[in-house]
């Protein structure tokens, strides 16, 4: 009997191997559908479905890190992943294992393994997921809290971004973002993300971690802003000359390389893609910043991030345009998608 069952139950897993891209804070559907081979009886026990996230380098044991995402068998669905997962097609069809993941975070990027078990048959496949976009804090050139709501929207656009929405800030907070500067968001609210509450940063939540919310504000009030940069369409690169560059010569230098000074949004996207350069450089808005992925001494602190060079100890004021630094240039590329 057992031999007969093995021969009639064959699972066919249909998944796409192309990387699925979705923006920060949105919902993605990772497809996983399997069918029984023609002629196979579906009267056997319901299939068991298991989703696992797999990431990192293979260790000495040849294994990667794994995290359980969801397990389902018939009407019992066990979810990990902060409850952000569901099987929307499963109620209708027990063989539809497609996984919905909501409130996407950058750290959700990775490989997802879908496993289906019927009887003693076991099939699996993987779906790569890439979460795109980055949230960054932006302060006016001359002072802290100097942007009206209209200014806030404009400076984001000038830096290859848009004003962030509350969901995007929340998703970034969930990945560890901490910044004690109240900034405009697209719904005209003013918020900031705090991991470790401290004097001056309690906001409306006292000493529990969370995104602080000042609520909806009059558009004339002055704050910083949180921007969201979606996608890098080209390359950001660091450049230097022996005598260093002021803002004007930095711009000319980028042009001589067939490029232009990068915007803040472009630098953040390049940082997210792995750029690491412990040398402050001019950007198009007249600010001076540098991207750090591997935190180290003398490169601005213990956390990865884009560092900003301010002219005042209270973290305000872009450097004088005659000050000498390197530069970050941006060269657009025409990409052909086949
Ligand atoms: C599987 O479920 C997903 C999510 O509800 C749905 O979009 C898709 O059409 C379903 N596929 C099939 C073949 O039922
Ligand atoms: C920071 O310092 C500069 C120069 O001393 C001053 O003009 C500015 O008002 C200060 N900003 C804040 C928020 O204290």
mmCIF file of N, CA, C and O in Angstrom, residues 95-193:
data_model
loop_
_atom_site.group_PDB
_atom_site.id
_atom_site.type_symbol
_atom_site.label_atom_id
_atom_site.label_comp_id
_atom_site.label_asym_id
_atom_site.label_seq_id
_atom_site.Cartn_x
_atom_site.Cartn_y
_atom_site.Cartn_z
ATOM 1 N N UNK A 95 -4.177 24.023 -1.275
ATOM 2 C CA UNK A 95 -2.924 23.817 -2.011
ATOM 3 C C UNK A 95 -2.316 25.138 -2.465
ATOM 4 O O UNK A 95 -1.340 25.168 -3.185
ATOM 5 N N UNK A 96 -2.939 26.240 -2.036
ATOM 6 C CA UNK A 96 -2.404 27.560 -2.370
ATOM 7 C C UNK A 96 -1.653 28.093 -1.136
ATOM 8 O O UNK A 96 -2.257 28.580 -0.189
ATOM 9 N N UNK A 97 -0.360 28.009 -1.174
ATOM 10 C CA UNK A 97 0.462 28.375 -0.017
ATOM 11 C C UNK A 97 1.041 29.790 -0.148
ATOM 12 O O UNK A 97 1.941 30.167 0.603
ATOM 13 N N UNK A 98 0.553 30.584 -1.104
ATOM 14 C CA UNK A 98 1.108 31.931 -1.305
ATOM 15 C C UNK A 98 1.035 32.741 -0.014
ATOM 16 O O UNK A 98 0.012 32.775 0.655
ATOM 17 N N UNK A 99 2.135 33.386 0.294
ATOM 18 C CA UNK A 99 2.290 34.073 1.586
ATOM 19 C C UNK A 99 2.194 35.587 1.414
ATOM 20 O O UNK A 99 2.905 36.167 0.588
ATOM 21 N N UNK A 100 1.327 36.222 2.194
ATOM 22 C CA UNK A 100 1.278 37.689 2.210
ATOM 23 C C UNK A 100 2.064 38.182 3.413
ATOM 24 O O UNK A 100 1.900 37.672 4.523
ATOM 25 N N UNK A 101 2.927 39.156 3.177
ATOM 26 C CA UNK A 101 3.726 39.746 4.250
ATOM 27 C C UNK A 101 3.461 41.249 4.241
ATOM 28 O O UNK A 101 3.665 41.915 3.226
ATOM 29 N N UNK A 102 2.955 41.770 5.371
ATOM 30 C CA UNK A 102 2.560 43.181 5.424
ATOM 31 C C UNK A 102 3.589 44.018 6.194
ATOM 32 O O UNK A 102 4.439 43.473 6.903
ATOM 33 N N UNK A 103 3.483 45.333 6.069
ATOM 34 C CA UNK A 103 4.365 46.249 6.802
ATOM 35 C C UNK A 103 5.831 45.950 6.544
ATOM 36 O O UNK A 103 6.630 45.869 7.475
ATOM 37 N N UNK A 104 6.195 45.819 5.273
ATOM 38 C CA UNK A 104 7.548 45.386 4.899
ATOM 39 C C UNK A 104 8.643 46.251 5.512
ATOM 40 O O UNK A 104 8.567 47.486 5.480
ATOM 41 N N UNK A 105 9.647 45.593 6.041
ATOM 42 C CA UNK A 105 10.835 46.262 6.579
ATOM 43 C C UNK A 105 12.035 45.909 5.713
ATOM 44 O O UNK A 105 12.041 44.851 5.076
ATOM 45 N N UNK A 106 13.058 46.745 5.768
ATOM 46 C CA UNK A 106 14.263 46.456 4.986
ATOM 47 C C UNK A 106 14.831 45.100 5.379
ATOM 48 O O UNK A 106 15.321 44.352 4.539
ATOM 49 N N UNK A 107 14.749 44.778 6.679
ATOM 50 C CA UNK A 107 15.328 43.524 7.157
ATOM 51 C C UNK A 107 14.534 42.305 6.699
ATOM 52 O O UNK A 107 14.974 41.181 6.901
ATOM 53 N N UNK A 108 13.375 42.504 6.073
ATOM 54 C CA UNK A 108 12.621 41.370 5.526
ATOM 55 C C UNK A 108 13.239 40.870 4.225
ATOM 56 O O UNK A 108 12.889 39.776 3.760
ATOM 57 N N UNK A 109 14.127 41.652 3.626
ATOM 58 C CA UNK A 109 14.783 41.204 2.394
ATOM 59 C C UNK A 109 15.484 39.883 2.662
ATOM 60 O O UNK A 109 16.085 39.689 3.712
ATOM 61 N N UNK A 110 15.394 38.968 1.708
ATOM 62 C CA UNK A 110 16.055 37.677 1.884
ATOM 63 C C UNK A 110 15.347 36.603 1.091
ATOM 64 O O UNK A 110 14.532 36.893 0.217
ATOM 65 N N UNK A 111 15.675 35.381 1.430
ATOM 66 C CA UNK A 111 15.172 34.229 0.699
ATOM 67 C C UNK A 111 14.097 33.542 1.535
ATOM 68 O O UNK A 111 14.315 33.276 2.715
ATOM 69 N N UNK A 112 12.953 33.284 0.934
ATOM 70 C CA UNK A 112 11.864 32.614 1.655
ATOM 71 C C UNK A 112 11.647 31.230 1.067
ATOM 72 O O UNK A 112 11.502 31.090 -0.147
ATOM 73 N N UNK A 113 11.636 30.233 1.952
ATOM 74 C CA UNK A 113 11.459 28.859 1.502
ATOM 75 C C UNK A 113 10.050 28.399 1.813
ATOM 76 O O UNK A 113 9.570 28.503 2.939
ATOM 77 N N UNK A 114 9.404 27.893 0.792
ATOM 78 C CA UNK A 114 8.054 27.357 0.923
ATOM 79 C C UNK A 114 8.164 25.844 0.863
ATOM 80 O O UNK A 114 8.741 25.295 -0.069
ATOM 81 N N UNK A 115 7.594 25.168 1.858
ATOM 82 C CA UNK A 115 7.716 23.719 1.945
ATOM 83 C C UNK A 115 6.316 23.137 2.074
ATOM 84 O O UNK A 115 5.519 23.610 2.889
ATOM 85 N N UNK A 116 6.030 22.135 1.290
ATOM 86 C CA UNK A 116 4.721 21.496 1.398
ATOM 87 C C UNK A 116 4.924 20.002 1.596
ATOM 88 O O UNK A 116 5.773 19.394 0.961
ATOM 89 N N UNK A 117 4.159 19.459 2.519
ATOM 90 C CA UNK A 117 4.282 18.039 2.838
ATOM 91 C C UNK A 117 2.904 17.402 2.756
ATOM 92 O O UNK A 117 1.963 17.874 3.388
ATOM 93 N N UNK A 118 2.791 16.359 1.949
ATOM 94 C CA UNK A 118 1.578 15.541 1.939
ATOM 95 C C UNK A 118 2.029 14.109 2.180
ATOM 96 O O UNK A 118 2.835 13.577 1.405
ATOM 97 N N UNK A 119 1.537 13.516 3.236
ATOM 98 C CA UNK A 119 1.988 12.170 3.566
ATOM 99 C C UNK A 119 3.489 12.173 3.742
ATOM 100 O O UNK A 119 4.027 12.953 4.517
ATOM 101 N N UNK A 120 4.160 11.346 2.972
ATOM 102 C CA UNK A 120 5.617 11.307 3.113
ATOM 103 C C UNK A 120 6.295 12.077 1.985
ATOM 104 O O UNK A 120 7.504 12.039 1.823
ATOM 105 N N UNK A 121 5.505 12.781 1.211
ATOM 106 C CA UNK A 121 6.080 13.562 0.117
ATOM 107 C C UNK A 121 6.365 14.987 0.568
ATOM 108 O O UNK A 121 5.547 15.608 1.236
ATOM 109 N N UNK A 122 7.489 15.456 0.166
ATOM 110 C CA UNK A 122 7.978 16.743 0.647
ATOM 111 C C UNK A 122 8.559 17.501 -0.537
ATOM 112 O O UNK A 122 9.427 16.981 -1.231
ATOM 113 N N UNK A 123 8.030 18.667 -0.795
ATOM 114 C CA UNK A 123 8.583 19.483 -1.871
ATOM 115 C C UNK A 123 8.862 20.875 -1.333
ATOM 116 O O UNK A 123 8.166 21.355 -0.439
ATOM 117 N N UNK A 124 9.858 21.518 -1.882
ATOM 118 C CA UNK A 124 10.139 22.872 -1.438
ATOM 119 C C UNK A 124 10.757 23.695 -2.546
ATOM 120 O O UNK A 124 11.309 23.157 -3.500
ATOM 121 N N UNK A 125 10.619 24.995 -2.396
ATOM 122 C CA UNK A 125 11.302 25.909 -3.307
ATOM 123 C C UNK A 125 11.463 27.252 -2.618
ATOM 124 O O UNK A 125 10.931 27.449 -1.529
ATOM 125 N N UNK A 126 12.202 28.151 -3.250
ATOM 126 C CA UNK A 126 12.500 29.415 -2.582
ATOM 127 C C UNK A 126 12.105 30.609 -3.439
ATOM 128 O O UNK A 126 12.108 30.532 -4.665
ATOM 129 N N UNK A 127 11.758 31.697 -2.756
ATOM 130 C CA UNK A 127 11.403 32.956 -3.410
ATOM 131 C C UNK A 127 12.277 34.059 -2.820
ATOM 132 O O UNK A 127 12.207 34.311 -1.621
ATOM 133 N N UNK A 128 13.098 34.731 -3.643
ATOM 134 C CA UNK A 128 13.878 35.860 -3.122
ATOM 135 C C UNK A 128 13.037 37.136 -3.051
ATOM 136 O O UNK A 128 12.308 37.443 -3.984
ATOM 137 N N UNK A 129 13.157 37.845 -1.942
ATOM 138 C CA UNK A 129 12.416 39.098 -1.750
ATOM 139 C C UNK A 129 13.393 40.241 -1.497
ATOM 140 O O UNK A 129 14.335 40.107 -0.712
ATOM 141 N N UNK A 130 13.149 41.367 -2.153
ATOM 142 C CA UNK A 130 13.946 42.574 -1.938
ATOM 143 C C UNK A 130 13.015 43.720 -1.552
ATOM 144 O O UNK A 130 12.093 44.035 -2.300
ATOM 145 N N UNK A 131 13.246 44.299 -0.377
ATOM 146 C CA UNK A 131 12.440 45.436 0.069
ATOM 147 C C UNK A 131 13.208 46.706 -0.282
ATOM 148 O O UNK A 131 14.359 46.877 0.126
ATOM 149 N N UNK A 132 12.569 47.592 -1.046
ATOM 150 C CA UNK A 132 13.286 48.748 -1.586
ATOM 151 C C UNK A 132 12.902 50.041 -0.863
ATOM 152 O O UNK A 132 11.818 50.152 -0.299
ATOM 153 N N UNK A 133 13.795 51.020 -0.922
ATOM 154 C CA UNK A 133 13.527 52.351 -0.390
ATOM 155 C C UNK A 133 14.121 52.554 0.986
ATOM 156 O O UNK A 133 14.349 51.596 1.725
ATOM 157 N N UNK A 134 14.380 53.827 1.295
ATOM 158 C CA UNK A 134 15.008 54.161 2.570
ATOM 159 C C UNK A 134 14.445 55.483 3.102
ATOM 160 O O UNK A 134 14.162 56.397 2.329
ATOM 161 N N UNK A 135 14.219 55.537 4.407
ATOM 162 C CA UNK A 135 13.747 56.759 5.071
ATOM 163 C C UNK A 135 14.951 57.492 5.645
ATOM 164 O O UNK A 135 15.837 56.860 6.212
ATOM 165 N N UNK A 136 14.995 58.811 5.473
ATOM 166 C CA UNK A 136 16.077 59.567 6.109
ATOM 167 C C UNK A 136 15.569 60.883 6.676
ATOM 168 O O UNK A 136 14.573 61.452 6.208
ATOM 169 N N UNK A 137 16.274 61.331 7.709
ATOM 170 C CA UNK A 137 15.974 62.605 8.352
ATOM 171 C C UNK A 137 16.664 63.722 7.590
ATOM 172 O O UNK A 137 17.802 63.570 7.154
ATOM 173 N N UNK A 138 15.972 64.846 7.406
ATOM 174 C CA UNK A 138 16.590 65.981 6.720
ATOM 175 C C UNK A 138 16.339 67.270 7.492
ATOM 176 O O UNK A 138 15.226 67.530 7.969
ATOM 177 N N UNK A 139 17.399 68.042 7.592
ATOM 178 C CA UNK A 139 17.367 69.313 8.330
ATOM 179 C C UNK A 139 17.755 70.434 7.373
ATOM 180 O O UNK A 139 18.624 70.239 6.516
ATOM 181 N N UNK A 140 17.118 71.588 7.517
ATOM 182 C CA UNK A 140 17.430 72.727 6.651
ATOM 183 C C UNK A 140 18.898 73.121 6.806
ATOM 184 O O UNK A 140 19.500 72.878 7.850
ATOM 185 N N UNK A 141 19.465 73.741 5.752
ATOM 186 C CA UNK A 141 20.899 74.083 5.781
ATOM 187 C C UNK A 141 21.311 74.939 6.971
ATOM 188 O O UNK A 141 22.411 74.749 7.495
ATOM 189 N N UNK A 142 20.471 75.861 7.413
ATOM 190 C CA UNK A 142 20.949 76.826 8.405
ATOM 191 C C UNK A 142 20.608 76.467 9.835
ATOM 192 O O UNK A 142 21.352 76.828 10.746
ATOM 193 N N UNK A 143 19.480 75.769 10.083
ATOM 194 C CA UNK A 143 19.141 75.545 11.491
ATOM 195 C C UNK A 143 18.208 74.361 11.662
ATOM 196 O O UNK A 143 17.549 73.924 10.711
ATOM 197 N N UNK A 144 18.145 73.876 12.917
ATOM 198 C CA UNK A 144 17.177 72.846 13.270
ATOM 199 C C UNK A 144 15.779 73.467 13.255
ATOM 200 O O UNK A 144 15.623 74.655 13.515
ATOM 201 N N UNK A 145 14.783 72.662 12.948
ATOM 202 C CA UNK A 145 13.380 73.068 12.970
ATOM 203 C C UNK A 145 13.184 74.398 12.228
ATOM 204 O O UNK A 145 12.859 75.432 12.800
ATOM 205 N N UNK A 146 13.394 74.340 10.932
ATOM 206 C CA UNK A 146 13.310 75.542 10.108
ATOM 207 C C UNK A 146 12.463 75.321 8.861
ATOM 208 O O UNK A 146 12.461 76.140 7.960
ATOM 209 N N UNK A 147 11.722 74.193 8.803
ATOM 210 C CA UNK A 147 10.968 73.879 7.594
ATOM 211 C C UNK A 147 9.463 73.921 7.849
ATOM 212 O O UNK A 147 8.964 73.256 8.770
ATOM 213 N N UNK A 148 8.739 74.694 7.032
ATOM 214 C CA UNK A 148 7.273 74.595 7.034
ATOM 215 C C UNK A 148 6.899 73.281 6.350
ATOM 216 O O UNK A 148 7.746 72.606 5.764
ATOM 217 N N UNK A 149 5.596 72.946 6.376
ATOM 218 C CA UNK A 149 5.152 71.710 5.726
ATOM 219 C C UNK A 149 5.462 71.753 4.224
ATOM 220 O O UNK A 149 5.940 70.770 3.651
ATOM 221 N N UNK A 150 5.236 72.903 3.583
ATOM 222 C CA UNK A 150 5.547 73.025 2.150
ATOM 223 C C UNK A 150 7.051 72.915 1.889
ATOM 224 O O UNK A 150 7.472 72.251 0.943
ATOM 225 N N UNK A 151 7.852 73.573 2.726
ATOM 226 C CA UNK A 151 9.316 73.448 2.599
ATOM 227 C C UNK A 151 9.722 71.984 2.705
ATOM 228 O O UNK A 151 10.599 71.502 1.977
ATOM 229 N N UNK A 152 9.100 71.297 3.668
ATOM 230 C CA UNK A 152 9.470 69.912 3.950
ATOM 231 C C UNK A 152 9.266 69.042 2.717
ATOM 232 O O UNK A 152 10.144 68.261 2.333
ATOM 233 N N UNK A 153 8.103 69.227 2.064
ATOM 234 C CA UNK A 153 7.832 68.443 0.855
ATOM 235 C C UNK A 153 8.834 68.795 -0.247
ATOM 236 O O UNK A 153 9.314 67.913 -0.959
ATOM 237 N N UNK A 154 9.171 70.074 -0.336
ATOM 238 C CA UNK A 154 10.068 70.519 -1.401
ATOM 239 C C UNK A 154 11.491 69.982 -1.210
ATOM 240 O O UNK A 154 12.093 69.464 -2.154
ATOM 241 N N UNK A 155 12.028 70.058 0.014
ATOM 242 C CA UNK A 155 13.426 69.627 0.194
ATOM 243 C C UNK A 155 13.565 68.121 -0.064
ATOM 244 O O UNK A 155 14.608 67.671 -0.548
ATOM 245 N N UNK A 156 12.524 67.361 0.233
ATOM 246 C CA UNK A 156 12.598 65.927 -0.075
ATOM 247 C C UNK A 156 12.709 65.722 -1.579
ATOM 248 O O UNK A 156 13.573 64.971 -2.054
ATOM 249 N N UNK A 157 11.850 66.423 -2.337
ATOM 250 C CA UNK A 157 11.887 66.281 -3.793
ATOM 251 C C UNK A 157 13.245 66.731 -4.339
ATOM 252 O O UNK A 157 13.811 66.100 -5.227
ATOM 253 N N UNK A 158 13.780 67.816 -3.783
ATOM 254 C CA UNK A 158 15.091 68.298 -4.238
ATOM 255 C C UNK A 158 16.198 67.282 -3.957
ATOM 256 O O UNK A 158 17.282 67.372 -4.516
ATOM 257 N N UNK A 159 15.915 66.338 -3.078
ATOM 258 C CA UNK A 159 16.928 65.334 -2.736
ATOM 259 C C UNK A 159 16.533 63.937 -3.223
ATOM 260 O O UNK A 159 16.802 62.934 -2.557
ATOM 261 N N UNK A 160 15.885 63.888 -4.372
ATOM 262 C CA UNK A 160 15.525 62.619 -5.037
ATOM 263 C C UNK A 160 14.646 61.741 -4.170
ATOM 264 O O UNK A 160 14.802 60.522 -4.140
ATOM 265 N N UNK A 161 13.723 62.371 -3.433
ATOM 266 C CA UNK A 161 12.876 61.616 -2.521
ATOM 267 C C UNK A 161 11.497 62.248 -2.473
ATOM 268 O O UNK A 161 11.205 63.193 -3.214
ATOM 269 N N UNK A 162 10.634 61.706 -1.638
ATOM 270 C CA UNK A 162 9.352 62.340 -1.318
ATOM 271 C C UNK A 162 9.243 62.358 0.196
ATOM 272 O O UNK A 162 9.961 61.628 0.891
ATOM 273 N N UNK A 163 8.334 63.191 0.717
ATOM 274 C CA UNK A 163 8.127 63.200 2.162
ATOM 275 C C UNK A 163 7.611 61.807 2.566
ATOM 276 O O UNK A 163 6.778 61.224 1.882
ATOM 277 N N UNK A 164 8.167 61.260 3.654
ATOM 278 C CA UNK A 164 7.820 59.893 4.067
ATOM 279 C C UNK A 164 6.412 59.852 4.639
ATOM 280 O O UNK A 164 5.903 60.858 5.142
ATOM 281 N N UNK A 165 5.765 58.689 4.597
ATOM 282 C CA UNK A 165 4.461 58.545 5.250
ATOM 283 C C UNK A 165 4.656 57.830 6.590
ATOM 284 O O UNK A 165 5.724 57.251 6.847
ATOM 285 N N UNK A 166 3.642 57.869 7.464
ATOM 286 C CA UNK A 166 3.807 57.284 8.800
ATOM 287 C C UNK A 166 4.171 55.794 8.766
ATOM 288 O O UNK A 166 4.952 55.325 9.593
ATOM 289 N N UNK A 167 3.629 55.058 7.801
ATOM 290 C CA UNK A 167 3.942 53.626 7.697
ATOM 291 C C UNK A 167 5.410 53.388 7.399
ATOM 292 O O UNK A 167 6.028 52.458 7.926
ATOM 293 N N UNK A 168 5.984 54.241 6.550
ATOM 294 C CA UNK A 168 7.411 54.097 6.211
ATOM 295 C C UNK A 168 8.283 54.402 7.424
ATOM 296 O O UNK A 168 9.272 53.710 7.677
ATOM 297 N N UNK A 169 7.920 55.426 8.198
ATOM 298 C CA UNK A 169 8.709 55.733 9.400
ATOM 299 C C UNK A 169 8.577 54.591 10.418
ATOM 300 O O UNK A 169 9.549 54.189 11.050
ATOM 301 N N UNK A 170 7.356 54.047 10.540
ATOM 302 C CA UNK A 170 7.125 52.945 11.475
ATOM 303 C C UNK A 170 7.960 51.716 11.086
ATOM 304 O O UNK A 170 8.560 51.065 11.941
ATOM 305 N N UNK A 171 8.006 51.399 9.792
ATOM 306 C CA UNK A 171 8.772 50.241 9.323
ATOM 307 C C UNK A 171 10.260 50.438 9.591
ATOM 308 O O UNK A 171 10.979 49.493 9.917
ATOM 309 N N UNK A 172 10.719 51.669 9.466
ATOM 310 C CA UNK A 172 12.133 51.961 9.711
ATOM 311 C C UNK A 172 12.435 51.890 11.205
ATOM 312 O O UNK A 172 13.474 51.385 11.624
ATOM 313 N N UNK A 173 11.484 52.376 12.006
ATOM 314 C CA UNK A 173 11.606 52.248 13.461
ATOM 315 C C UNK A 173 11.723 50.768 13.858
ATOM 316 O O UNK A 173 12.558 50.390 14.679
ATOM 317 N N UNK A 174 10.887 49.930 13.246
ATOM 318 C CA UNK A 174 10.888 48.498 13.574
ATOM 319 C C UNK A 174 12.251 47.864 13.292
ATOM 320 O O UNK A 174 12.612 46.860 13.902
ATOM 321 N N UNK A 175 13.000 48.455 12.382
ATOM 322 C CA UNK A 175 14.342 47.962 12.080
ATOM 323 C C UNK A 175 15.418 48.634 12.926
ATOM 324 O O UNK A 175 16.603 48.477 12.671
ATOM 325 N N UNK A 176 15.003 49.453 13.902
ATOM 326 C CA UNK A 176 15.980 49.993 14.839
ATOM 327 C C UNK A 176 16.282 51.477 14.716
ATOM 328 O O UNK A 176 17.144 51.988 15.428
ATOM 329 N N UNK A 177 15.567 52.192 13.847
ATOM 330 C CA UNK A 177 15.873 53.610 13.639
ATOM 331 C C UNK A 177 15.533 54.426 14.884
ATOM 332 O O UNK A 177 14.437 54.318 15.424
ATOM 333 N N UNK A 178 16.498 55.250 15.315
ATOM 334 C CA UNK A 178 16.328 56.117 16.474
ATOM 335 C C UNK A 178 16.820 57.495 16.090
ATOM 336 O O UNK A 178 17.962 57.660 15.662
ATOM 337 N N UNK A 179 15.947 58.496 16.215
ATOM 338 C CA UNK A 179 16.348 59.853 15.859
ATOM 339 C C UNK A 179 15.465 60.844 16.607
ATOM 340 O O UNK A 179 14.258 60.890 16.409
ATOM 341 N N UNK A 180 16.107 61.653 17.453
ATOM 342 C CA UNK A 180 15.350 62.522 18.350
ATOM 343 C C UNK A 180 15.076 63.888 17.725
ATOM 344 O O UNK A 180 15.269 64.923 18.342
ATOM 345 N N UNK A 181 14.657 63.908 16.467
ATOM 346 C CA UNK A 181 14.335 65.171 15.804
ATOM 347 C C UNK A 181 12.945 65.065 15.218
ATOM 348 O O UNK A 181 12.681 64.192 14.387
ATOM 349 N N UNK A 182 12.064 65.958 15.657
ATOM 350 C CA UNK A 182 10.682 65.926 15.181
ATOM 351 C C UNK A 182 10.647 66.346 13.716
ATOM 352 O O UNK A 182 11.190 67.388 13.345
ATOM 353 N N UNK A 183 10.016 65.524 12.894
ATOM 354 C CA UNK A 183 9.993 65.815 11.458
ATOM 355 C C UNK A 183 8.609 65.639 10.863
ATOM 356 O O UNK A 183 7.819 64.796 11.302
ATOM 357 N N UNK A 184 8.345 66.460 9.848
ATOM 358 C CA UNK A 184 7.084 66.364 9.103
ATOM 359 C C UNK A 184 6.970 65.029 8.412
ATOM 360 O O UNK A 184 7.968 64.481 7.917
ATOM 361 N N UNK A 185 5.705 64.533 8.312
ATOM 362 C CA UNK A 185 5.394 63.383 7.474
ATOM 363 C C UNK A 185 4.276 63.781 6.518
ATOM 364 O O UNK A 185 3.645 64.839 6.681
ATOM 365 N N UNK A 186 3.999 62.922 5.539
ATOM 366 C CA UNK A 186 3.099 63.283 4.437
ATOM 367 C C UNK A 186 1.684 63.597 4.897
ATOM 368 O O UNK A 186 0.955 64.314 4.217
ATOM 369 N N UNK A 187 1.239 63.062 6.035
ATOM 370 C CA UNK A 187 -0.127 63.337 6.508
ATOM 371 C C UNK A 187 -0.186 64.612 7.349
ATOM 372 O O UNK A 187 -1.168 64.852 8.049
ATOM 373 N N UNK A 188 0.876 65.411 7.272
ATOM 374 C CA UNK A 188 0.983 66.684 7.994
ATOM 375 C C UNK A 188 1.090 66.475 9.511
ATOM 376 O O UNK A 188 0.859 67.390 10.286
ATOM 377 N N UNK A 189 1.432 65.266 9.904
ATOM 378 C CA UNK A 189 1.747 65.029 11.313
ATOM 379 C C UNK A 189 3.256 65.210 11.482
ATOM 380 O O UNK A 189 4.009 65.272 10.507
ATOM 381 N N UNK A 190 3.667 65.310 12.747
ATOM 382 C CA UNK A 190 5.085 65.478 13.069
ATOM 383 C C UNK A 190 5.456 64.382 14.059
ATOM 384 O O UNK A 190 4.801 64.230 15.095
ATOM 385 N N UNK A 191 6.474 63.579 13.715
ATOM 386 C CA UNK A 191 6.821 62.405 14.545
ATOM 387 C C UNK A 191 8.323 62.200 14.585
ATOM 388 O O UNK A 191 9.061 62.768 13.789
ATOM 389 N N UNK A 192 8.763 61.327 15.490
ATOM 390 C CA UNK A 192 10.156 60.885 15.480
ATOM 391 C C UNK A 192 10.288 59.545 16.185
ATOM 392 O O UNK A 192 9.551 59.242 17.115
ATOM 393 N N UNK A 193 11.241 58.711 15.716
ATOM 394 C CA UNK A 193 11.375 57.331 16.197
ATOM 395 C C UNK A 193 12.392 57.223 17.332
ATOM 396 O O UNK A 193 13.531 57.660 17.200
#
